[in-house]
C-alpha positions as a LaTeX table, in Angstrom:
\begin{tabular}{lrrr}
\hline
Residue & $x$ (\AA) & $y$ (\AA) & $z$ (\AA) \\
\hline
Met1 & $-14.12$ & $-2.21$ & $-13.78$ \\
Pro2 & $-14.96$ & $-3.81$ & $-10.41$ \\
Pro3 & $-16.04$ & $-7.44$ & $-10.64$ \\
Gln4 & $-19.76$ & $-8.12$ & $-10.68$ \\
Pro5 & $-21.29$ & $-8.99$ & $-7.28$ \\
Thr6 & $-21.37$ & $-12.70$ & $-6.50$ \\
Thr7 & $-24.29$ & $-14.57$ & $-5.01$ \\
Asp8 & $-22.21$ & $-15.19$ & $-1.90$ \\
Ala9 & $-21.05$ & $-11.78$ & $-0.69$ \\
Arg10 & $-19.86$ & $-12.98$ & 2.70 \\
Ile11 & $-16.46$ & $-11.56$ & 3.66 \\
Asp12 & $-14.22$ & $-13.97$ & 5.52 \\
Leu13 & $-10.82$ & $-12.41$ & 4.86 \\
Val14 & $-9.56$ & $-8.82$ & 4.78 \\
Leu15 & $-6.21$ & $-8.34$ & 3.03 \\
Leu16 & $-4.46$ & $-5.22$ & 4.29 \\
Asp17 & $-1.74$ & $-3.11$ & 2.72 \\
Val18 & 0.86 & $-1.55$ & 5.05 \\
Gly19 & 2.21 & 1.66 & 3.51 \\
Gly20 & $-0.63$ & 4.19 & 3.49 \\
Pro21 & $-3.43$ & 2.36 & 5.28 \\
Val22 & $-1.35$ & 1.41 & 8.33 \\
Tyr23 & 1.75 & 3.61 & 8.25 \\
Asp24 & 2.25 & 7.12 & 6.95 \\
Asp25 & 3.80 & 6.90 & 3.47 \\
Arg26 & 6.02 & 9.88 & 4.24 \\
Ala27 & 8.49 & 7.42 & 5.75 \\
Tyr28 & 9.21 & 6.00 & 2.30 \\
Arg29 & 9.03 & 9.37 & 0.61 \\
Asp30 & 11.68 & 10.73 & 3.00 \\
Ala31 & 13.90 & 7.67 & 2.49 \\
Leu32 & 13.67 & 8.09 & $-1.27$ \\
Leu33 & 14.50 & 11.79 & $-1.07$ \\
Arg34 & 17.53 & 11.12 & 1.14 \\
Ala35 & 18.79 & 8.43 & $-1.25$ \\
Thr36 & 18.23 & 10.65 & $-4.29$ \\
Arg37 & 20.12 & 13.53 & $-2.71$ \\
Glu38 & 23.06 & 11.32 & $-1.75$ \\
Leu39 & 23.41 & 9.77 & $-5.20$ \\
Ala40 & 23.04 & 13.15 & $-6.90$ \\
Ala41 & 25.68 & 14.63 & $-4.60$ \\
Glu42 & 28.09 & 11.87 & $-5.57$ \\
Ala43 & 27.69 & 13.11 & $-9.15$ \\
Gly44 & 28.14 & 16.74 & $-8.10$ \\
Arg45 & 24.47 & 17.71 & $-8.35$ \\
Glu46 & 21.85 & 18.97 & $-5.91$ \\
Val47 & 18.19 & 17.96 & $-5.59$ \\
Asp48 & 15.56 & 20.58 & $-4.89$ \\
Glu49 & 12.95 & 19.18 & $-2.50$ \\
Ala50 & 10.10 & 21.10 & $-4.14$ \\
Glu51 & 10.97 & 19.62 & $-7.53$ \\
Phe52 & 11.25 & 16.17 & $-5.97$ \\
Gln53 & 7.81 & 16.60 & $-4.41$ \\
Gln54 & 6.39 & 17.65 & $-7.77$ \\
Val55 & 7.58 & 14.42 & $-9.42$ \\
Tyr56 & 6.32 & 12.41 & $-6.44$ \\
Asp57 & 2.87 & 14.02 & $-6.64$ \\
Glu58 & 2.69 & 13.57 & $-10.42$ \\
Arg59 & 3.23 & 9.83 & $-10.06$ \\
Arg60 & 0.68 & 9.67 & $-7.22$ \\
Gln61 & $-1.88$ & 11.44 & $-9.37$ \\
Ala62 & $-1.24$ & 9.17 & $-12.36$ \\
Gln63 & $-1.52$ & 5.97 & $-10.29$ \\
Gly64 & 0.67 & 4.18 & $-12.78$ \\
Gly65 & 4.32 & 3.87 & $-13.68$ \\
Ser66 & 7.27 & 3.48 & $-11.36$ \\
Leu67 & 7.99 & 6.29 & $-8.92$ \\
Arg68 & 11.59 & 5.17 & $-8.56$ \\
Thr69 & 12.09 & 5.20 & $-12.33$ \\
Ala70 & 10.59 & 8.70 & $-12.60$ \\
Ile71 & 12.83 & 10.01 & $-9.79$ \\
Ala72 & 15.93 & 8.37 & $-11.27$ \\
Glu73 & 15.24 & 9.77 & $-14.72$ \\
Arg74 & 14.65 & 13.29 & $-13.41$ \\
Phe75 & 17.50 & 13.61 & $-10.92$ \\
Leu76 & 20.00 & 10.84 & $-11.72$ \\
Thr77 & 20.05 & 8.61 & $-14.82$ \\
Ala78 & 17.54 & 6.11 & $-16.16$ \\
Gly79 & 19.95 & 3.31 & $-15.34$ \\
Ala80 & 20.21 & 4.34 & $-11.68$ \\
Arg81 & 16.77 & 3.06 & $-10.69$ \\
Gln82 & 18.00 & $-0.09$ & $-8.94$ \\
Gln83 & 20.82 & 1.76 & $-7.22$ \\
Leu84 & 18.30 & 4.33 & $-6.01$ \\
Ser85 & 15.95 & 1.62 & $-4.80$ \\
Asp86 & 18.70 & $-0.18$ & $-2.90$ \\
Arg87 & 19.93 & 3.03 & $-1.27$ \\
Ala88 & 16.41 & 4.10 & $-0.25$ \\
Glu89 & 15.76 & 0.72 & 1.38 \\
Gln90 & 18.65 & 1.38 & 3.75 \\
Tyr91 & 16.70 & 4.30 & 5.21 \\
Trp92 & 13.16 & 2.96 & 4.85 \\
Glu93 & 11.76 & 2.21 & 8.27 \\
Tyr94 & 8.62 & 3.11 & 10.14 \\
Pro95 & 9.04 & 4.80 & 13.53 \\
Pro96 & 6.20 & 4.36 & 16.04 \\
Ser97 & 4.99 & 7.85 & 15.17 \\
Ala98 & 4.27 & 6.73 & 11.58 \\
Leu99 & 1.40 & 4.49 & 12.72 \\
His100 & $-1.90$ & 6.14 & 11.85 \\
Asp101 & $-4.08$ & 6.75 & 14.92 \\
Asp102 & $-7.12$ & 5.10 & 13.36 \\
Val103 & $-5.48$ & 1.72 & 12.67 \\
Leu104 & $-5.64$ & $-0.10$ & 16.01 \\
Pro105 & $-9.23$ & 1.01 & 16.78 \\
Ala106 & $-10.31$ & $-0.25$ & 13.35 \\
Leu107 & $-8.54$ & $-3.58$ & 13.79 \\
Arg108 & $-10.19$ & $-4.06$ & 17.17 \\
Gln109 & $-13.56$ & $-3.70$ & 15.44 \\
Leu110 & $-12.60$ & $-6.19$ & 12.74 \\
Ala111 & $-11.08$ & $-8.76$ & 15.11 \\
Gly112 & $-13.17$ & $-11.88$ & 15.48 \\
Arg113 & $-15.35$ & $-10.95$ & 12.52 \\
Tyr114 & $-12.79$ & $-11.47$ & 9.76 \\
Lys115 & $-9.44$ & $-13.11$ & 9.25 \\
Ile116 & $-6.78$ & $-10.48$ & 8.59 \\
Ala117 & $-3.92$ & $-10.88$ & 6.13 \\
Val118 & $-1.13$ & $-8.38$ & 5.55 \\
Val119 & $-0.34$ & $-8.19$ & 1.83 \\
Ala120 & 2.38 & $-5.64$ & 1.22 \\
Asn121 & 5.29 & $-4.73$ & $-1.02$ \\
Gln122 & 7.73 & $-4.47$ & 1.85 \\
Arg123 & 10.94 & $-5.84$ & 3.28 \\
Ala124 & 10.54 & $-8.63$ & 5.81 \\
Val125 & 11.70 & $-6.35$ & 8.63 \\
Val126 & 8.38 & $-4.49$ & 8.46 \\
Val127 & 6.93 & $-7.31$ & 10.56 \\
Asp128 & 9.13 & $-6.16$ & 13.45 \\
Ala129 & 7.57 & $-2.69$ & 13.31 \\
Leu130 & 4.07 & $-4.16$ & 13.14 \\
Arg131 & 4.80 & $-6.29$ & 16.20 \\
Arg132 & 6.26 & $-3.31$ & 18.08 \\
Asp133 & 3.19 & $-1.19$ & 17.37 \\
Gly134 & 0.55 & $-3.78$ & 18.26 \\
Val135 & $-0.69$ & $-4.46$ & 14.74 \\
Ala136 & 0.70 & $-7.97$ & 14.37 \\
Glu137 & $-1.52$ & $-9.42$ & 17.10 \\
Phe138 & $-4.49$ & $-8.94$ & 14.78 \\
Val139 & $-2.83$ & $-10.59$ & 11.76 \\
Asp140 & $-3.61$ & $-14.20$ & 10.84 \\
Val141 & $-1.74$ & $-14.45$ & 7.53 \\
Trp142 & 1.42 & $-12.79$ & 6.24 \\
Ala143 & 2.18 & $-12.10$ & 2.59 \\
Ile144 & 5.23 & $-9.82$ & 2.51 \\
Ser145 & 6.72 & $-9.41$ & $-0.95$ \\
Glu146 & 10.34 & $-10.02$ & 0.10 \\
Val147 & 9.27 & $-13.35$ & 1.61 \\
Val148 & 6.71 & $-14.44$ & $-0.98$ \\
Gly149 & 8.92 & $-13.47$ & $-3.92$ \\
Ala150 & 6.25 & $-11.48$ & $-5.74$ \\
Glu151 & 5.07 & $-7.88$ & $-5.52$ \\
Lys152 & 1.61 & $-6.46$ & $-6.05$ \\
Pro153 & 0.00 & $-6.35$ & $-8.59$ \\
Asp154 & 1.43 & $-9.83$ & $-9.30$ \\
Pro155 & $-1.45$ & $-12.26$ & $-8.68$ \\
Arg156 & 0.85 & $-14.62$ & $-6.80$ \\
Ile157 & 1.10 & $-12.46$ & $-3.68$ \\
Phe158 & $-2.70$ & $-12.22$ & $-3.38$ \\
Gln159 & $-3.06$ & $-15.93$ & $-4.12$ \\
His160 & $-0.50$ & $-16.77$ & $-1.45$ \\
Ala161 & $-2.59$ & $-14.98$ & 1.18 \\
Leu162 & $-5.82$ & $-16.61$ & $-0.01$ \\
Arg163 & $-4.23$ & $-20.04$ & 0.01 \\
Glu164 & $-2.76$ & $-19.57$ & 3.49 \\
Ala165 & $-6.14$ & $-18.39$ & 4.79 \\
Gly166 & $-8.12$ & $-21.08$ & 2.96 \\
Val167 & $-10.52$ & $-18.48$ & 1.57 \\
Asp168 & $-12.04$ & $-18.14$ & $-1.90$ \\
Pro169 & $-11.37$ & $-14.82$ & $-3.70$ \\
Arg170 & $-15.07$ & $-13.98$ & $-3.77$ \\
Asn171 & $-15.09$ & $-14.03$ & 0.04 \\
Ala172 & $-12.12$ & $-11.70$ & 0.45 \\
Val173 & $-11.53$ & $-7.95$ & 0.21 \\
His174 & $-8.23$ & $-6.18$ & $-0.30$ \\
Val175 & $-7.65$ & $-2.82$ & 1.39 \\
Gly176 & $-4.94$ & $-0.60$ & $-0.10$ \\
Asn177 & $-4.10$ & 2.93 & $-1.12$ \\
Arg178 & $-2.97$ & 2.53 & $-4.73$ \\
Leu179 & $-5.15$ & 1.93 & $-7.76$ \\
Asp180 & $-2.45$ & 0.32 & $-9.88$ \\
Thr181 & $-1.04$ & $-2.20$ & $-7.43$ \\
Asp182 & $-3.87$ & $-2.62$ & $-4.92$ \\
Val183 & $-7.26$ & $-2.07$ & $-6.54$ \\
Arg184 & $-6.49$ & $-3.30$ & $-10.05$ \\
Gly185 & $-4.27$ & $-6.08$ & $-8.76$ \\
Ala186 & $-7.02$ & $-7.31$ & $-6.43$ \\
His187 & $-9.69$ & $-7.14$ & $-9.10$ \\
Arg188 & $-7.59$ & $-9.24$ & $-11.46$ \\
Val189 & $-7.71$ & $-12.17$ & $-9.05$ \\
Gly190 & $-11.43$ & $-11.78$ & $-8.27$ \\
Leu191 & $-11.14$ & $-9.87$ & $-5.00$ \\
Arg192 & $-13.23$ & $-6.88$ & $-4.09$ \\
Ala193 & $-11.23$ & $-3.79$ & $-3.19$ \\
Val194 & $-11.47$ & $-0.94$ & $-0.70$ \\
Trp195 & $-9.38$ & 2.09 & $-1.66$ \\
Val196 & $-7.94$ & 4.06 & 1.27 \\
Val197 & $-7.42$ & 7.51 & $-0.22$ \\
Arg198 & $-4.31$ & 8.71 & 1.59 \\
Gly199 & $-0.54$ & 8.39 & 1.32 \\
Glu200 & 0.39 & 7.39 & $-2.21$ \\
Ala201 & $-3.20$ & 7.79 & $-3.38$ \\
Pro202 & $-3.66$ & 10.79 & $-5.72$ \\
Pro203 & $-3.48$ & 14.27 & $-4.18$ \\
Asn204 & $-6.68$ & 15.08 & $-6.11$ \\
Pro205 & $-8.57$ & 11.87 & $-6.97$ \\
Thr206 & $-10.79$ & 12.18 & $-10.02$ \\
Pro207 & $-14.38$ & 10.87 & $-10.22$ \\
Glu208 & $-13.08$ & 8.16 & $-12.58$ \\
Gln209 & $-10.45$ & 7.09 & $-10.05$ \\
Leu210 & $-12.96$ & 7.06 & $-7.21$ \\
Ala211 & $-15.20$ & 4.80 & $-9.31$ \\
Glu212 & $-12.54$ & 2.10 & $-9.75$ \\
Pro213 & $-12.66$ & 0.46 & $-6.29$ \\
Asp214 & $-15.75$ & $-1.20$ & $-4.91$ \\
Val215 & $-15.61$ & 1.30 & $-2.05$ \\
Ala216 & $-13.41$ & 4.32 & $-1.37$ \\
Val217 & $-12.71$ & 5.50 & 2.19 \\
Phe218 & $-10.59$ & 8.33 & 3.52 \\
Ser219 & $-9.57$ & 6.78 & 6.83 \\
Met220 & $-9.35$ & 3.36 & 8.44 \\
Ala221 & $-12.10$ & 4.46 & 10.80 \\
Glu222 & $-14.48$ & 4.10 & 7.86 \\
Leu223 & $-13.37$ & 0.55 & 7.03 \\
Pro224 & $-15.64$ & $-1.52$ & 9.31 \\
Glu225 & $-18.78$ & 0.15 & 7.94 \\
Ala226 & $-17.47$ & $-0.09$ & 4.38 \\
Leu227 & $-17.04$ & $-3.85$ & 4.73 \\
Glu228 & $-20.55$ & $-4.20$ & 6.11 \\
Lys229 & $-21.91$ & $-2.28$ & 3.13 \\
Leu230 & $-20.02$ & $-4.50$ & 0.71 \\
Gln231 & $-21.56$ & $-7.60$ & 2.25 \\
Ala232 & $-25.04$ & $-6.06$ & 2.23 \\
Ala233 & $-24.69$ & $-5.05$ & $-1.41$ \\
Gly234 & $-23.79$ & $-8.61$ & $-2.40$ \\
\hline
\end{tabular}
């Protein structure tokens, strides 16, 4: 359940996920499919894209459990998860076209009103893409899992961003597109959470899932108003 409102609902820091809210998650999906097909081919098997998509969507809908484990178990072997992950990372990159159109306009609205932290389960090279696409100029604090040494929902990655920003959890909001790593992870450390329902969010979110975050939005264009409402509801 979302944490109870505090007496001080001021928002000083917005923690922002990358895959989903900022970049189209299809970039990772495509990298994972390519890696799965290559590893399966090495074992003399083929991977049907429709079946792959079915497993992918099932894990999105469940909002729990490892996607890479599920893919490995279905198309490779249970022990191939790490090999699959390593292979997929070779192809995982965000082209400029993966940047959602609503991101930069939203960040311009937030700039000067809140500190912005990027908190993401990503390789360090993602910062290069964010610089290339004009996102990095709005970022005050970086918490990239490969650098921090912890992945969401591990409290340490959220705490790293809070510590770097000098902000109390009650005055920060995390914005992400997964319930398991983003919303529940943020709530465990006392952050409020905005759920961006796209990318690896469920294809068909249930009323129960929509009730988990403090606010659910369906685009970054809705984020500035959502943050204002969270402060007002304090």
